[in-house]
Amino acid sequence: MIELDQVQKSYQVGGRAIPALHSTSLTIETGEVFGIVGHSGAGKSTLVRLINLLERPTNGRVLVDGENVTHYDAAELRAFRRRVGMIFQHFNLLSSRTVADNIAFPMKLAGIYSKQQIRERVAELLALVSLTDQGNKYPSQLSGGQKQRVGIARALACRPTILLCDEATSALDPQTTQSVLRLLADINRELGLTIVLITHEMDVVRRICDRVAVMDGGRVVEMGPVTDVFLHP
Ligand code: ADP
Ligand code: ADP
């Protein structure tokens, strides 16, 4: 469970505090798929960066599974990051490394896994995302959908309980989007992962999200089950 308790975020720009997120309280339940929609500049990325502690709140508290993570130190942060995976619009793969090495990368960075553990986990993840025979290829040799599947495998490497998706299907064609969404839905169902998903695509929200928050001007202006928020006149 992710809780934002009166979280507020301002960025310091040229000595001035620019508000990006006004005081916001919300709860994302364990195992749900939670969508965040809104125009550019609405505060969606800020909200997500507050969940994985890429940004610290100016005020308020962020709690994950009941634990206040707001003031974690560097060591606590390293451990916490393993609990939160992230995937991106442009995949952010390392082009000079193979698919298998890209997936292994967060495990190596963590420094707590043996070579054997990494090898086994990479093989398991390649199978999970249907890329078993592609481990020795380079990202440039893959299609967009395959690249995002590598991104998903990498995000899952350290067995996170939360997966953050920032416009993860925005660079993909509709058919590829469907297959990536199916994979995310399977992961949500089978691994019980909580998924928080930023998107500007209403179709994505309708297909996969349980609940959605609509953001505007640094505020959550509407929040609820997708059917309540989008299907009334
Ligand atoms: P969205 O993801 O919905 O496009 P953001 O969270 O990126 O919105 O941005 C919200 C507001 O905060 C915008 O006005 C944006 O310009 C500002 N902002 C975002 N990141 C920074 C930053 N690192 N420094 C200063 N201002 C920022
Ligand atoms: P390093 O150069 O750091 O020793 P390697 O290049 O040998 O690492 O491999 C990186 C990790 O990915 C290793 O754990 C390796 O076992 C694993 N790996 C490499 N290729 C594959 C593959 N095709 N399938 C599964 N795991 C792989």
PDB file of C-alpha atoms and ligand atoms in Angstrom:
ATOM      1  CA  MET A   1       0.000   0.000   0.000  1.00  0.00           C
ATOM      2  CA  ILE A   2       1.233   3.476  -0.933  1.00  0.00           C
ATOM      3  CA  GLU A   3      -0.035   6.438   1.067  1.00  0.00           C
ATOM      4  CA  LEU A   4       0.512  10.102   0.355  1.00  0.00           C
ATOM      5  CA  ASP A   5      -0.345  12.084   3.468  1.00  0.00           C
ATOM      6  CA  GLN A   6      -0.762  15.782   2.671  1.00  0.00           C
ATOM      7  CA  VAL A   7       2.187  15.638   0.325  1.00  0.00           C
ATOM      8  CA  GLN A   8       3.197  18.918  -1.234  1.00  0.00           C
ATOM      9  CA  LYS A   9       6.074  19.546  -3.639  1.00  0.00           C
ATOM     10  CA  SER A  10       7.653  22.780  -4.823  1.00  0.00           C
ATOM     11  CA  TYR A  11      10.721  23.076  -7.028  1.00  0.00           C
ATOM     12  CA  GLN A  12      13.294  25.773  -6.328  1.00  0.00           C
ATOM     13  CA  VAL A  13      13.789  27.738  -9.520  1.00  0.00           C
ATOM     14  CA  GLY A  14      16.048  30.761  -9.377  1.00  0.00           C
ATOM     15  CA  GLY A  15      15.479  31.214  -5.654  1.00  0.00           C
ATOM     16  CA  ARG A  16      11.708  30.947  -5.986  1.00  0.00           C
ATOM     17  CA  ALA A  17       9.543  28.030  -4.904  1.00  0.00           C
ATOM     18  CA  ILE A  18       7.367  26.885  -7.820  1.00  0.00           C
ATOM     19  CA  PRO A  19       4.539  24.599  -6.677  1.00  0.00           C
ATOM     20  CA  ALA A  20       4.266  21.408  -8.737  1.00  0.00           C
ATOM     21  CA  LEU A  21       2.003  19.404  -6.431  1.00  0.00           C
ATOM     22  CA  HIS A  22      -0.420  21.038  -4.005  1.00  0.00           C
ATOM     23  CA  SER A  23      -1.198  19.230  -0.768  1.00  0.00           C
ATOM     24  CA  THR A  24      -2.385  15.794  -1.863  1.00  0.00           C
ATOM     25  CA  SER A  25      -3.567  12.790   0.127  1.00  0.00           C
ATOM     26  CA  LEU A  26      -4.298   9.494  -1.537  1.00  0.00           C
ATOM     27  CA  THR A  27      -3.966   5.761  -0.988  1.00  0.00           C
ATOM     28  CA  ILE A  28      -3.017   3.187  -3.598  1.00  0.00           C
ATOM     29  CA  GLU A  29      -3.964  -0.318  -2.465  1.00  0.00           C
ATOM     30  CA  THR A  30      -1.625  -3.279  -2.734  1.00  0.00           C
ATOM     31  CA  GLY A  31      -2.252  -5.154  -5.969  1.00  0.00           C
ATOM     32  CA  GLU A  32      -4.257  -2.493  -7.726  1.00  0.00           C
ATOM     33  CA  VAL A  33      -3.554  -0.856 -11.075  1.00  0.00           C
ATOM     34  CA  PHE A  34      -3.758   2.861 -10.461  1.00  0.00           C
ATOM     35  CA  GLY A  35      -3.794   5.287 -13.386  1.00  0.00           C
ATOM     36  CA  ILE A  36      -2.713   8.918 -13.344  1.00  0.00           C
ATOM     37  CA  VAL A  37      -3.940  11.078 -16.204  1.00  0.00           C
ATOM     38  CA  GLY A  38      -3.763  14.779 -16.984  1.00  0.00           C
ATOM     39  CA  HIS A  39      -2.279  17.341 -19.309  1.00  0.00           C
ATOM     40  CA  SER A  40       1.430  18.032 -19.607  1.00  0.00           C
ATOM     41  CA  GLY A  41       2.616  19.943 -16.551  1.00  0.00           C
ATOM     42  CA  ALA A  42      -0.271  18.691 -14.385  1.00  0.00           C
ATOM     43  CA  GLY A  43       2.125  17.130 -11.872  1.00  0.00           C
ATOM     44  CA  LYS A  44       1.908  13.455 -12.869  1.00  0.00           C
ATOM     45  CA  SER A  45       5.657  12.804 -13.034  1.00  0.00           C
ATOM     46  CA  THR A  46       6.199  14.692  -9.810  1.00  0.00           C
ATOM     47  CA  LEU A  47       3.657  12.473  -8.065  1.00  0.00           C
ATOM     48  CA  VAL A  48       5.351   9.326  -9.350  1.00  0.00           C
ATOM     49  CA  ARG A  49       8.848  10.597  -8.515  1.00  0.00           C
ATOM     50  CA  LEU A  50       7.646  11.185  -4.964  1.00  0.00           C
ATOM     51  CA  ILE A  51       6.628   7.531  -4.734  1.00  0.00           C
ATOM     52  CA  ASN A  52      10.049   6.186  -5.716  1.00  0.00           C
ATOM     53  CA  LEU A  53      11.790   8.967  -3.782  1.00  0.00           C
ATOM     54  CA  LEU A  54      13.501  10.474  -6.800  1.00  0.00           C
ATOM     55  CA  GLU A  55      11.993  13.619  -5.265  1.00  0.00           C
ATOM     56  CA  ARG A  56      11.484  14.379  -1.597  1.00  0.00           C
ATOM     57  CA  PRO A  57       8.264  16.069  -0.556  1.00  0.00           C
ATOM     58  CA  THR A  58       8.485  19.705   0.516  1.00  0.00           C
ATOM     59  CA  ASN A  59       5.803  18.878   3.087  1.00  0.00           C
ATOM     60  CA  GLY A  60       3.889  15.786   4.112  1.00  0.00           C
ATOM     61  CA  ARG A  61       4.699  12.103   4.305  1.00  0.00           C
ATOM     62  CA  VAL A  62       4.965   9.173   1.914  1.00  0.00           C
ATOM     63  CA  LEU A  63       4.269   5.763   3.460  1.00  0.00           C
ATOM     64  CA  VAL A  64       4.871   2.433   1.759  1.00  0.00           C
ATOM     65  CA  ASP A  65       3.367  -0.606   3.461  1.00  0.00           C
ATOM     66  CA  GLY A  66       2.826   1.528   6.549  1.00  0.00           C
ATOM     67  CA  GLU A  67       6.429   2.641   6.740  1.00  0.00           C
ATOM     68  CA  ASN A  68       7.314   6.330   6.516  1.00  0.00           C
ATOM     69  CA  VAL A  69       9.916   6.468   3.751  1.00  0.00           C
ATOM     70  CA  THR A  70      10.115  10.252   3.570  1.00  0.00           C
ATOM     71  CA  HIS A  71      13.374  10.673   5.450  1.00  0.00           C
ATOM     72  CA  TYR A  72      15.243   7.541   4.375  1.00  0.00           C
ATOM     73  CA  ASP A  73      19.030   7.901   4.296  1.00  0.00           C
ATOM     74  CA  ALA A  74      21.208   6.735   1.385  1.00  0.00           C
ATOM     75  CA  ALA A  75      21.463   3.104   2.523  1.00  0.00           C
ATOM     76  CA  GLU A  76      17.745   2.817   3.227  1.00  0.00           C
ATOM     77  CA  LEU A  77      17.078   4.418  -0.137  1.00  0.00           C
ATOM     78  CA  ARG A  78      19.148   1.792  -1.965  1.00  0.00           C
ATOM     79  CA  ALA A  79      17.171  -1.002  -0.362  1.00  0.00           C
ATOM     80  CA  PHE A  80      13.895   0.814  -0.969  1.00  0.00           C
ATOM     81  CA  ARG A  81      14.635   1.292  -4.703  1.00  0.00           C
ATOM     82  CA  ARG A  82      14.754  -2.467  -5.130  1.00  0.00           C
ATOM     83  CA  ARG A  83      11.138  -2.558  -3.978  1.00  0.00           C
ATOM     84  CA  VAL A  84      10.082  -0.164  -6.734  1.00  0.00           C
ATOM     85  CA  GLY A  85      10.602  -0.947 -10.435  1.00  0.00           C
ATOM     86  CA  MET A  86      10.142   1.607 -13.157  1.00  0.00           C
ATOM     87  CA  ILE A  87       9.531   1.543 -16.903  1.00  0.00           C
ATOM     88  CA  PHE A  88       9.726   4.466 -19.316  1.00  0.00           C
ATOM     89  CA  GLN A  89       8.328   5.772 -22.586  1.00  0.00           C
ATOM     90  CA  HIS A  90      11.654   5.450 -24.385  1.00  0.00           C
ATOM     91  CA  PHE A  91      12.683   2.251 -22.562  1.00  0.00           C
ATOM     92  CA  ASN A  92      16.036   3.682 -21.333  1.00  0.00           C
ATOM     93  CA  LEU A  93      17.970   0.549 -22.234  1.00  0.00           C
ATOM     94  CA  LEU A  94      21.752   0.527 -22.393  1.00  0.00           C
ATOM     95  CA  SER A  95      22.526   0.221 -26.120  1.00  0.00           C
ATOM     96  CA  SER A  96      26.038  -1.192 -25.651  1.00  0.00           C
ATOM     97  CA  ARG A  97      24.795  -4.086 -23.532  1.00  0.00           C
ATOM     98  CA  THR A  98      22.897  -7.201 -24.480  1.00  0.00           C
ATOM     99  CA  VAL A  99      19.310  -7.815 -23.518  1.00  0.00           C
ATOM    100  CA  ALA A 100      20.434 -10.211 -20.765  1.00  0.00           C
ATOM    101  CA  ASP A 101      22.928  -7.686 -19.405  1.00  0.00           C
ATOM    102  CA  ASN A 102      20.305  -4.949 -19.400  1.00  0.00           C
ATOM    103  CA  ILE A 103      18.029  -7.173 -17.340  1.00  0.00           C
ATOM    104  CA  ALA A 104      20.891  -8.185 -15.038  1.00  0.00           C
ATOM    105  CA  PHE A 105      21.971  -4.576 -14.532  1.00  0.00           C
ATOM    106  CA  PRO A 106      19.866  -3.641 -11.467  1.00  0.00           C
ATOM    107  CA  MET A 107      20.829  -6.900  -9.771  1.00  0.00           C
ATOM    108  CA  LYS A 108      24.535  -6.195 -10.312  1.00  0.00           C
ATOM    109  CA  LEU A 109      24.060  -2.645  -9.083  1.00  0.00           C
ATOM    110  CA  ALA A 110      22.375  -3.946  -5.938  1.00  0.00           C
ATOM    111  CA  GLY A 111      25.509  -5.903  -5.116  1.00  0.00           C
ATOM    112  CA  ILE A 112      23.682  -8.523  -3.078  1.00  0.00           C
ATOM    113  CA  TYR A 113      23.130 -11.261  -5.662  1.00  0.00           C
ATOM    114  CA  SER A 114      25.537 -14.015  -6.697  1.00  0.00           C
ATOM    115  CA  LYS A 115      26.410 -14.655 -10.349  1.00  0.00           C
ATOM    116  CA  GLN A 116      24.377 -17.819 -10.171  1.00  0.00           C
ATOM    117  CA  GLN A 117      21.326 -15.992  -8.791  1.00  0.00           C
ATOM    118  CA  ILE A 118      21.610 -13.370 -11.521  1.00  0.00           C
ATOM    119  CA  ARG A 119      21.942 -15.969 -14.278  1.00  0.00           C
ATOM    120  CA  GLU A 120      18.901 -17.891 -13.072  1.00  0.00           C
ATOM    121  CA  ARG A 121      16.812 -14.784 -12.562  1.00  0.00           C
ATOM    122  CA  VAL A 122      17.676 -13.398 -16.008  1.00  0.00           C
ATOM    123  CA  ALA A 123      16.654 -16.667 -17.655  1.00  0.00           C
ATOM    124  CA  GLU A 124      13.387 -16.666 -15.671  1.00  0.00           C
ATOM    125  CA  LEU A 125      12.648 -13.065 -16.673  1.00  0.00           C
ATOM    126  CA  LEU A 126      13.458 -13.659 -20.338  1.00  0.00           C
ATOM    127  CA  ALA A 127      10.858 -16.441 -20.272  1.00  0.00           C
ATOM    128  CA  LEU A 128       8.328 -14.270 -18.428  1.00  0.00           C
ATOM    129  CA  VAL A 129       8.468 -11.611 -21.151  1.00  0.00           C
ATOM    130  CA  SER A 130       8.675 -14.175 -24.006  1.00  0.00           C
ATOM    131  CA  LEU A 131      12.226 -13.270 -25.051  1.00  0.00           C
ATOM    132  CA  THR A 132      13.933 -16.520 -24.143  1.00  0.00           C
ATOM    133  CA  ASP A 133      16.001 -16.669 -27.331  1.00  0.00           C
ATOM    134  CA  GLN A 134      16.819 -12.977 -27.480  1.00  0.00           C
ATOM    135  CA  GLY A 135      19.145 -12.652 -24.460  1.00  0.00           C
ATOM    136  CA  ASN A 136      22.294 -12.210 -26.510  1.00  0.00           C
ATOM    137  CA  LYS A 137      20.852  -9.592 -28.855  1.00  0.00           C
ATOM    138  CA  TYR A 138      21.371  -5.854 -28.504  1.00  0.00           C
ATOM    139  CA  PRO A 139      18.464  -3.437 -27.994  1.00  0.00           C
ATOM    140  CA  SER A 140      18.903  -2.013 -31.515  1.00  0.00           C
ATOM    141  CA  GLN A 141      18.048  -5.445 -32.920  1.00  0.00           C
ATOM    142  CA  LEU A 142      14.636  -5.493 -31.225  1.00  0.00           C
ATOM    143  CA  SER A 143      11.231  -4.043 -32.087  1.00  0.00           C
ATOM    144  CA  GLY A 144       9.684  -1.367 -29.853  1.00  0.00           C
ATOM    145  CA  GLY A 145       7.429  -3.890 -28.130  1.00  0.00           C
ATOM    146  CA  GLN A 146      10.363  -6.209 -27.481  1.00  0.00           C
ATOM    147  CA  LYS A 147      12.387  -3.322 -26.069  1.00  0.00           C
ATOM    148  CA  GLN A 148       9.607  -2.475 -23.653  1.00  0.00           C
ATOM    149  CA  ARG A 149       9.410  -6.133 -22.633  1.00  0.00           C
ATOM    150  CA  VAL A 150      13.127  -5.922 -21.807  1.00  0.00           C
ATOM    151  CA  GLY A 151      12.336  -2.761 -19.826  1.00  0.00           C
ATOM    152  CA  ILE A 152       9.668  -4.659 -17.903  1.00  0.00           C
ATOM    153  CA  ALA A 153      11.998  -7.605 -17.228  1.00  0.00           C
ATOM    154  CA  ARG A 154      14.701  -5.227 -15.974  1.00  0.00           C
ATOM    155  CA  ALA A 155      12.198  -3.440 -13.747  1.00  0.00           C
ATOM    156  CA  LEU A 156      11.194  -6.777 -12.202  1.00  0.00           C
ATOM    157  CA  ALA A 157      14.752  -8.060 -11.723  1.00  0.00           C
ATOM    158  CA  CYS A 158      15.023  -7.370  -7.990  1.00  0.00           C
ATOM    159  CA  ARG A 159      11.461  -8.585  -7.313  1.00  0.00           C
ATOM    160  CA  PRO A 160       9.840  -5.219  -6.552  1.00  0.00           C
ATOM    161  CA  THR A 161       6.343  -5.006  -5.081  1.00  0.00           C
ATOM    162  CA  ILE A 162       5.551  -1.779  -6.935  1.00  0.00           C
ATOM    163  CA  LEU A 163       5.906  -1.065 -10.661  1.00  0.00           C
ATOM    164  CA  LEU A 164       5.806   2.547 -11.860  1.00  0.00           C
ATOM    165  CA  CYS A 165       5.067   3.099 -15.538  1.00  0.00           C
ATOM    166  CA  ASP A 166       5.697   6.528 -17.052  1.00  0.00           C
ATOM    167  CA  GLU A 167       3.940   6.721 -20.453  1.00  0.00           C
ATOM    168  CA  ALA A 168       5.164   3.170 -20.983  1.00  0.00           C
ATOM    169  CA  THR A 169       3.104   2.539 -24.120  1.00  0.00           C
ATOM    170  CA  SER A 170       3.145   6.039 -25.621  1.00  0.00           C
ATOM    171  CA  ALA A 171       5.896   5.217 -28.119  1.00  0.00           C
ATOM    172  CA  LEU A 172       4.215   1.990 -29.274  1.00  0.00           C
ATOM    173  CA  ASP A 173       1.675   1.307 -32.010  1.00  0.00           C
ATOM    174  CA  PRO A 174      -1.848   0.243 -30.913  1.00  0.00           C
ATOM    175  CA  GLN A 175      -1.295  -3.477 -31.450  1.00  0.00           C
ATOM    176  CA  THR A 176       1.999  -3.500 -29.550  1.00  0.00           C
ATOM    177  CA  THR A 177       0.375  -1.405 -26.835  1.00  0.00           C
ATOM    178  CA  GLN A 178      -2.247  -4.138 -26.404  1.00  0.00           C
ATOM    179  CA  SER A 179       0.357  -6.859 -25.990  1.00  0.00           C
ATOM    180  CA  VAL A 180       2.377  -4.823 -23.482  1.00  0.00           C
ATOM    181  CA  LEU A 181      -0.817  -4.062 -21.522  1.00  0.00           C
ATOM    182  CA  ARG A 182      -1.691  -7.762 -21.502  1.00  0.00           C
ATOM    183  CA  LEU A 183       1.751  -8.521 -20.092  1.00  0.00           C
ATOM    184  CA  LEU A 184       1.349  -5.838 -17.403  1.00  0.00           C
ATOM    185  CA  ALA A 185      -2.093  -7.204 -16.521  1.00  0.00           C
ATOM    186  CA  ASP A 186      -0.643 -10.733 -16.221  1.00  0.00           C
ATOM    187  CA  ILE A 187       2.157  -9.459 -14.000  1.00  0.00           C
ATOM    188  CA  ASN A 188      -0.337  -7.606 -11.847  1.00  0.00           C
ATOM    189  CA  ARG A 189      -2.520 -10.683 -11.496  1.00  0.00           C
ATOM    190  CA  GLU A 190       0.128 -13.372 -11.165  1.00  0.00           C
ATOM    191  CA  LEU A 191       2.764 -11.557  -9.121  1.00  0.00           C
ATOM    192  CA  GLY A 192       0.333  -9.352  -7.192  1.00  0.00           C
ATOM    193  CA  LEU A 193       2.377  -6.277  -8.044  1.00  0.00           C
ATOM    194  CA  THR A 194       0.923  -2.848  -7.454  1.00  0.00           C
ATOM    195  CA  ILE A 195       1.095  -0.887 -10.709  1.00  0.00           C
ATOM    196  CA  VAL A 196       1.025   2.903 -10.915  1.00  0.00           C
ATOM    197  CA  LEU A 197       0.709   4.067 -14.471  1.00  0.00           C
ATOM    198  CA  ILE A 198       0.979   7.548 -15.968  1.00  0.00           C
ATOM    199  CA  THR A 199      -0.659   7.854 -19.340  1.00  0.00           C
ATOM    200  CA  HIS A 200      -2.382  10.313 -21.651  1.00  0.00           C
ATOM    201  CA  GLU A 201      -4.139   7.443 -23.449  1.00  0.00           C
ATOM    202  CA  MET A 202      -7.707   6.939 -22.262  1.00  0.00           C
ATOM    203  CA  ASP A 203      -7.810   3.534 -23.893  1.00  0.00           C
ATOM    204  CA  VAL A 204      -4.951   2.373 -21.672  1.00  0.00           C
ATOM    205  CA  VAL A 205      -6.835   3.539 -18.592  1.00  0.00           C
ATOM    206  CA  ARG A 206     -10.015   1.760 -19.623  1.00  0.00           C
ATOM    207  CA  ARG A 207      -8.228  -1.473 -20.412  1.00  0.00           C
ATOM    208  CA  ILE A 208      -6.034  -1.941 -17.418  1.00  0.00           C
ATOM    209  CA  CYS A 209      -6.672   0.452 -14.524  1.00  0.00           C
ATOM    210  CA  ASP A 210      -8.817  -0.267 -11.472  1.00  0.00           C
ATOM    211  CA  ARG A 211      -8.840   3.330 -10.301  1.00  0.00           C
ATOM    212  CA  VAL A 212      -7.676   6.573 -11.781  1.00  0.00           C
ATOM    213  CA  ALA A 213      -6.650  10.012 -10.567  1.00  0.00           C
ATOM    214  CA  VAL A 214      -7.158  12.975 -12.877  1.00  0.00           C
ATOM    215  CA  MET A 215      -4.594  15.716 -12.294  1.00  0.00           C
ATOM    216  CA  ASP A 216      -4.699  19.367 -13.268  1.00  0.00           C
ATOM    217  CA  GLY A 217      -2.547  22.266 -12.155  1.00  0.00           C
ATOM    218  CA  GLY A 218      -0.742  20.236  -9.490  1.00  0.00           C
ATOM    219  CA  ARG A 219      -3.925  18.884  -7.947  1.00  0.00           C
ATOM    220  CA  VAL A 220      -5.859  15.628  -8.089  1.00  0.00           C
ATOM    221  CA  VAL A 221      -9.174  16.968  -9.363  1.00  0.00           C
ATOM    222  CA  GLU A 222     -10.969  13.651  -9.593  1.00  0.00           C
ATOM    223  CA  MET A 223     -10.264  10.141  -8.329  1.00  0.00           C
ATOM    224  CA  GLY A 224     -12.157   6.872  -8.288  1.00  0.00           C
ATOM    225  CA  PRO A 225     -12.949   3.641 -10.140  1.00  0.00           C
ATOM    226  CA  VAL A 226     -12.394   4.089 -13.872  1.00  0.00           C
ATOM    227  CA  THR A 227     -16.053   3.443 -14.644  1.00  0.00           C
ATOM    228  CA  ASP A 228     -17.161   6.200 -12.235  1.00  0.00           C
ATOM    229  CA  VAL A 229     -14.657   8.773 -13.434  1.00  0.00           C
ATOM    230  CA  PHE A 230     -14.999   8.258 -17.174  1.00  0.00           C
ATOM    231  CA  LEU A 231     -18.310   6.666 -18.029  1.00  0.00           C
ATOM    232  CA  HIS A 232     -20.762   9.164 -16.583  1.00  0.00           C
ATOM    233  CA  PRO A 233     -21.896  11.991 -18.904  1.00  0.00           C
TER     234      PRO A 233
HETATM  235  P1  ADP B   1       3.515  16.151 -15.843  1.00  0.00           P
HETATM  236  O1  ADP B   1       4.246  14.894 -15.566  1.00  0.00           O
HETATM  237  O2  ADP B   1       2.051  16.036 -15.582  1.00  0.00           O
HETATM  238  O3  ADP B   1       3.804  16.703 -17.201  1.00  0.00           O
HETATM  239  P2  ADP B   1       5.388  17.388 -13.975  1.00  0.00           P
HETATM  240  O4  ADP B   1       5.244  16.721 -12.671  1.00  0.00           O
HETATM  241  O5  ADP B   1       6.524  17.005 -14.852  1.00  0.00           O
HETATM  242  O6  ADP B   1       4.014  17.264 -14.787  1.00  0.00           O
HETATM  243  O7  ADP B   1       5.486  18.959 -13.760  1.00  0.00           O
HETATM  244  C1  ADP B   1       4.631  19.691 -12.876  1.00  0.00           C
HETATM  245  C2  ADP B   1       5.146  21.119 -12.807  1.00  0.00           C
HETATM  246  O8  ADP B   1       6.411  21.143 -12.155  1.00  0.00           O
HETATM  247  C3  ADP B   1       5.335  21.782 -14.160  1.00  0.00           C
HETATM  248  O9  ADP B   1       5.008  23.147 -14.035  1.00  0.00           O
HETATM  249  C4  ADP B   1       6.816  21.596 -14.417  1.00  0.00           C
HETATM  250  O10 ADP B   1       7.308  22.625 -15.234  1.00  0.00           O
HETATM  251  C5  ADP B   1       7.404  21.691 -13.005  1.00  0.00           C
HETATM  252  N1  ADP B   1       8.629  20.899 -12.854  1.00  0.00           N
HETATM  253  C6  ADP B   1       8.750  19.570 -13.018  1.00  0.00           C
HETATM  254  N2  ADP B   1       9.998  19.141 -12.741  1.00  0.00           N
HETATM  255  C7  ADP B   1      10.690  20.243 -12.399  1.00  0.00           C
HETATM  256  C8  ADP B   1      12.050  20.489 -11.993  1.00  0.00           C
HETATM  257  N3  ADP B   1      12.925  19.478 -11.879  1.00  0.00           N
HETATM  258  N4  ADP B   1      12.405  21.762 -11.714  1.00  0.00           N
HETATM  259  C9  ADP B   1      11.515  22.762 -11.806  1.00  0.00           C
HETATM  260  N5  ADP B   1      10.243  22.609 -12.159  1.00  0.00           N
HETATM  261  C10 ADP B   1       9.817  21.374 -12.464  1.00  0.00           C
HETATM  262  P1  ADP B   2      30.053  -9.994 -16.342  1.00  0.00           P
HETATM  263  O1  ADP B   2      30.700  -9.496 -17.585  1.00  0.00           O
HETATM  264  O2  ADP B   2      29.744  -8.912 -15.349  1.00  0.00           O
HETATM  265  O3  ADP B   2      30.746 -11.184 -15.728  1.00  0.00           O
HETATM  266  P2  ADP B   2      28.268 -11.359 -18.062  1.00  0.00           P
HETATM  267  O4  ADP B   2      28.420 -10.519 -19.294  1.00  0.00           O
HETATM  268  O5  ADP B   2      28.954 -12.662 -17.998  1.00  0.00           O
HETATM  269  O6  ADP B   2      28.610 -10.503 -16.762  1.00  0.00           O
HETATM  270  O7  ADP B   2      26.703 -11.625 -17.870  1.00  0.00           O
HETATM  271  C1  ADP B   2      25.835 -10.748 -17.212  1.00  0.00           C
HETATM  272  C2  ADP B   2      24.792 -11.537 -16.496  1.00  0.00           C
HETATM  273  O8  ADP B   2      23.723 -11.937 -17.397  1.00  0.00           O
HETATM  274  C3  ADP B   2      25.413 -12.783 -15.938  1.00  0.00           C
HETATM  275  O9  ADP B   2      24.825 -13.114 -14.721  1.00  0.00           O
HETATM  276  C4  ADP B   2      25.064 -13.807 -17.012  1.00  0.00           C
HETATM  277  O10 ADP B   2      24.997 -15.073 -16.460  1.00  0.00           O
HETATM  278  C5  ADP B   2      23.716 -13.361 -17.472  1.00  0.00           C
HETATM  279  N1  ADP B   2      23.487 -13.715 -18.880  1.00  0.00           N
HETATM  280  C6  ADP B   2      24.220 -13.347 -19.952  1.00  0.00           C
HETATM  281  N2  ADP B   2      23.676 -13.819 -21.083  1.00  0.00           N
HETATM  282  C7  ADP B   2      22.574 -14.537 -20.716  1.00  0.00           C
HETATM  283  C8  ADP B   2      21.561 -15.267 -21.426  1.00  0.00           C
HETATM  284  N3  ADP B   2      21.542 -15.388 -22.769  1.00  0.00           N
HETATM  285  N4  ADP B   2      20.560 -15.833 -20.697  1.00  0.00           N
HETATM  286  C9  ADP B   2      20.534 -15.725 -19.365  1.00  0.00           C
HETATM  287  N5  ADP B   2      21.448 -15.036 -18.640  1.00  0.00           N
HETATM  288  C10 ADP B   2      22.456 -14.452 -19.306  1.00  0.00           C
END
